[in-house]
Coordinates of N, CA and C in Angstrom, one line a residue:
R37 N 0.8 -1.2 0.0 CA 0.0 0.0 0.0 C 0.9 1.3 0.0
R38 N 1.9 1.3 0.9 CA 2.7 2.5 0.9 C 4.0 2.2 1.7
V39 N 5.0 3.1 1.4 CA 6.3 3.0 2.1 C 6.1 4.0 3.3
V40 N 6.3 3.5 4.5 CA 6.2 4.3 5.7 C 7.5 5.0 6.1
K41 N 8.6 4.3 6.2 CA 9.8 4.8 6.7 C 11.0 4.0 6.2
L42 N 12.1 4.7 5.9 CA 13.4 4.1 5.6 C 14.4 4.5 6.7
L43 N 15.3 3.6 7.0 CA 16.5 3.8 7.8 C 17.6 3.4 6.9
G44 N 18.5 4.4 6.6 CA 19.7 4.1 5.8 C 20.9 4.2 6.7
M45 N 21.7 3.1 6.7 CA 23.0 3.1 7.4 C 24.1 3.1 6.4
V46 N 25.0 4.0 6.5 CA 26.1 4.2 5.6 C 27.5 3.9 6.3
N47 N 28.2 3.0 5.7 CA 29.5 2.6 6.2 C 30.5 3.7 5.9
A48 N 31.0 4.5 6.8 CA 31.7 5.7 6.5 C 32.8 6.0 7.5
V49 N 33.8 6.8 7.1 CA 34.8 7.2 8.0 C 34.3 8.4 8.8
P50 N 34.9 8.7 10.0 CA 34.3 9.7 10.9 C 34.1 11.1 10.3
D51 N 34.9 11.5 9.3 CA 34.7 12.9 8.8 C 33.7 13.0 7.6
F52 N 33.1 11.8 7.2 CA 32.2 11.8 6.1 C 30.8 12.4 6.6
T53 N 30.2 13.3 5.9 CA 29.0 14.0 6.4 C 27.8 13.9 5.4
D54 N 28.0 13.2 4.3 CA 27.0 13.2 3.3 C 26.1 12.0 3.3
H55 N 25.8 11.5 4.5 CA 24.9 10.3 4.6 C 23.6 10.5 3.9
P56 N 22.9 11.6 4.1 CA 21.6 11.8 3.5 C 21.7 11.7 1.9
Q57 N 22.7 12.2 1.4 CA 22.8 12.2 -0.1 C 23.0 10.7 -0.6
V58 N 23.7 9.9 0.2 CA 23.9 8.5 -0.2 C 22.5 7.8 -0.2
I59 N 21.7 8.0 0.9 CA 20.4 7.4 1.0 C 19.4 7.9 0.1
N60 N 19.6 9.1 -0.5 CA 18.7 9.7 -1.5 C 18.4 8.7 -2.6
G61 N 19.4 7.9 -3.0 CA 19.2 6.9 -4.0 C 18.1 5.9 -3.7
A62 N 18.1 5.4 -2.4 CA 17.0 4.4 -2.0 C 15.7 5.1 -2.0
S63 N 15.6 6.3 -1.4 CA 14.4 7.1 -1.4 C 13.8 7.3 -2.8
D64 N 14.7 7.8 -3.7 CA 14.3 8.0 -5.1 C 13.8 6.8 -5.7
L65 N 14.4 5.6 -5.5 CA 13.9 4.4 -6.0 C 12.5 4.0 -5.6
F66 N 12.3 4.1 -4.3 CA 10.9 3.8 -3.8 C 9.9 4.8 -4.4
V67 N 10.2 6.0 -4.5 CA 9.2 7.0 -5.2 C 9.1 6.7 -6.7
S68 N 10.1 6.3 -7.3 CA 10.0 5.9 -8.7 C 9.2 4.7 -8.9
V69 N 9.3 3.7 -8.1 CA 8.5 2.5 -8.2 C 7.1 2.6 -7.7
F70 N 6.9 3.3 -6.6 CA 5.5 3.4 -6.0 C 4.8 4.7 -6.2
G71 N 5.4 5.7 -6.8 CA 4.8 7.0 -7.0 C 4.6 7.7 -5.7
D72 N 3.5 8.4 -5.5 CA 3.3 9.1 -4.3 C 3.2 8.2 -3.1
A73 N 2.8 6.9 -3.2 CA 2.8 5.9 -2.1 C 4.2 5.6 -1.7
G74 N 5.2 6.0 -2.4 CA 6.6 5.7 -2.1 C 7.2 6.8 -1.2
R75 N 6.5 7.9 -1.1 CA 7.0 9.0 -0.2 C 7.0 8.6 1.2
H76 N 8.0 8.9 2.0 CA 8.2 8.3 3.3 C 9.0 9.2 4.3
A77 N 8.9 8.9 5.5 CA 9.8 9.4 6.5 C 11.2 8.7 6.4
R78 N 12.3 9.4 6.8 CA 13.6 8.7 6.6 C 14.6 9.2 7.6
S79 N 15.5 8.3 7.9 CA 16.6 8.6 8.7 C 17.9 8.1 8.0
A80 N 19.0 8.8 8.0 CA 20.2 8.4 7.4 C 21.3 8.6 8.5
V81 N 22.0 7.6 8.8 CA 23.1 7.6 9.8 C 24.4 7.0 9.3
G82 N 25.5 7.4 9.9 CA 26.8 6.9 9.5 C 27.2 5.8 10.5
M83 N 27.8 4.8 10.1 CA 28.3 3.7 10.9 C 29.8 3.5 10.7
G84 N 30.5 3.1 11.8 CA 31.9 2.8 11.6 C 32.2 1.5 10.9
S85 N 31.2 0.6 10.9 CA 31.3 -0.6 10.1 C 29.9 -1.2 10.0
L86 N 29.8 -2.1 9.0 CA 28.5 -2.8 8.7 C 28.9 -4.3 8.4
P87 N 28.0 -5.2 8.6 CA 28.3 -6.6 8.4 C 28.8 -6.9 7.0
G88 N 29.9 -7.7 7.0 CA 30.5 -8.1 5.7 C 31.1 -6.9 5.0
N89 N 31.4 -5.8 5.7 CA 32.0 -4.6 5.2 C 31.2 -4.0 4.0
I90 N 29.8 -4.2 4.1 CA 29.0 -3.7 3.0 C 29.0 -2.1 3.1
T91 N 28.6 -1.5 2.1 CA 28.7 0.0 2.0 C 27.4 0.6 2.6
V92 N 26.2 0.1 2.3 CA 25.0 0.6 2.8 C 24.0 -0.5 3.2
E93 N 23.3 -0.2 4.2 CA 22.2 -1.1 4.6 C 20.9 -0.3 4.8
V94 N 19.8 -0.8 4.2 CA 18.6 0.0 4.2 C 17.5 -0.9 4.9
E95 N 16.8 -0.3 5.9 CA 15.7 -1.0 6.5 C 14.5 -0.2 6.1
A96 N 13.4 -0.9 5.7 CA 12.2 -0.3 5.3 C 11.0 -0.8 6.1
I97 N 10.1 0.1 6.4 CA 8.8 -0.2 7.0 C 7.8 0.1 5.9
L98 N 7.0 -1.0 5.5 CA 6.0 -0.9 4.5 C 4.7 -1.3 5.0
E99 N 3.6 -0.6 4.5 CA 2.3 -1.0 4.8 C 1.8 -1.8 3.7
V100 N 1.3 -3.0 3.9 CA 0.9 -3.9 2.9 C -0.6 -4.2 3.0
I101 N -1.2 -4.6 1.9 CA -2.6 -5.0 1.9 C -2.7 -6.4 2.3
S102 N -3.5 -6.7 3.3 CA -3.7 -8.2 3.7 C -4.9 -8.8 3.1

């Protein structure tokens, strides 16, 4: 039905400050796929490391039709 919220975690060095710009790609994708139903609340944070040394991890809360 709609995208409620995204949490984007960016694997970054301490002086990196562009976390929101990195997560814009995920936000833009959801809006591109779902249109207005893809608009959502969002948080973007930096992490000192992520599992498997991945670059970005995105968590999404979606409302679905049952």
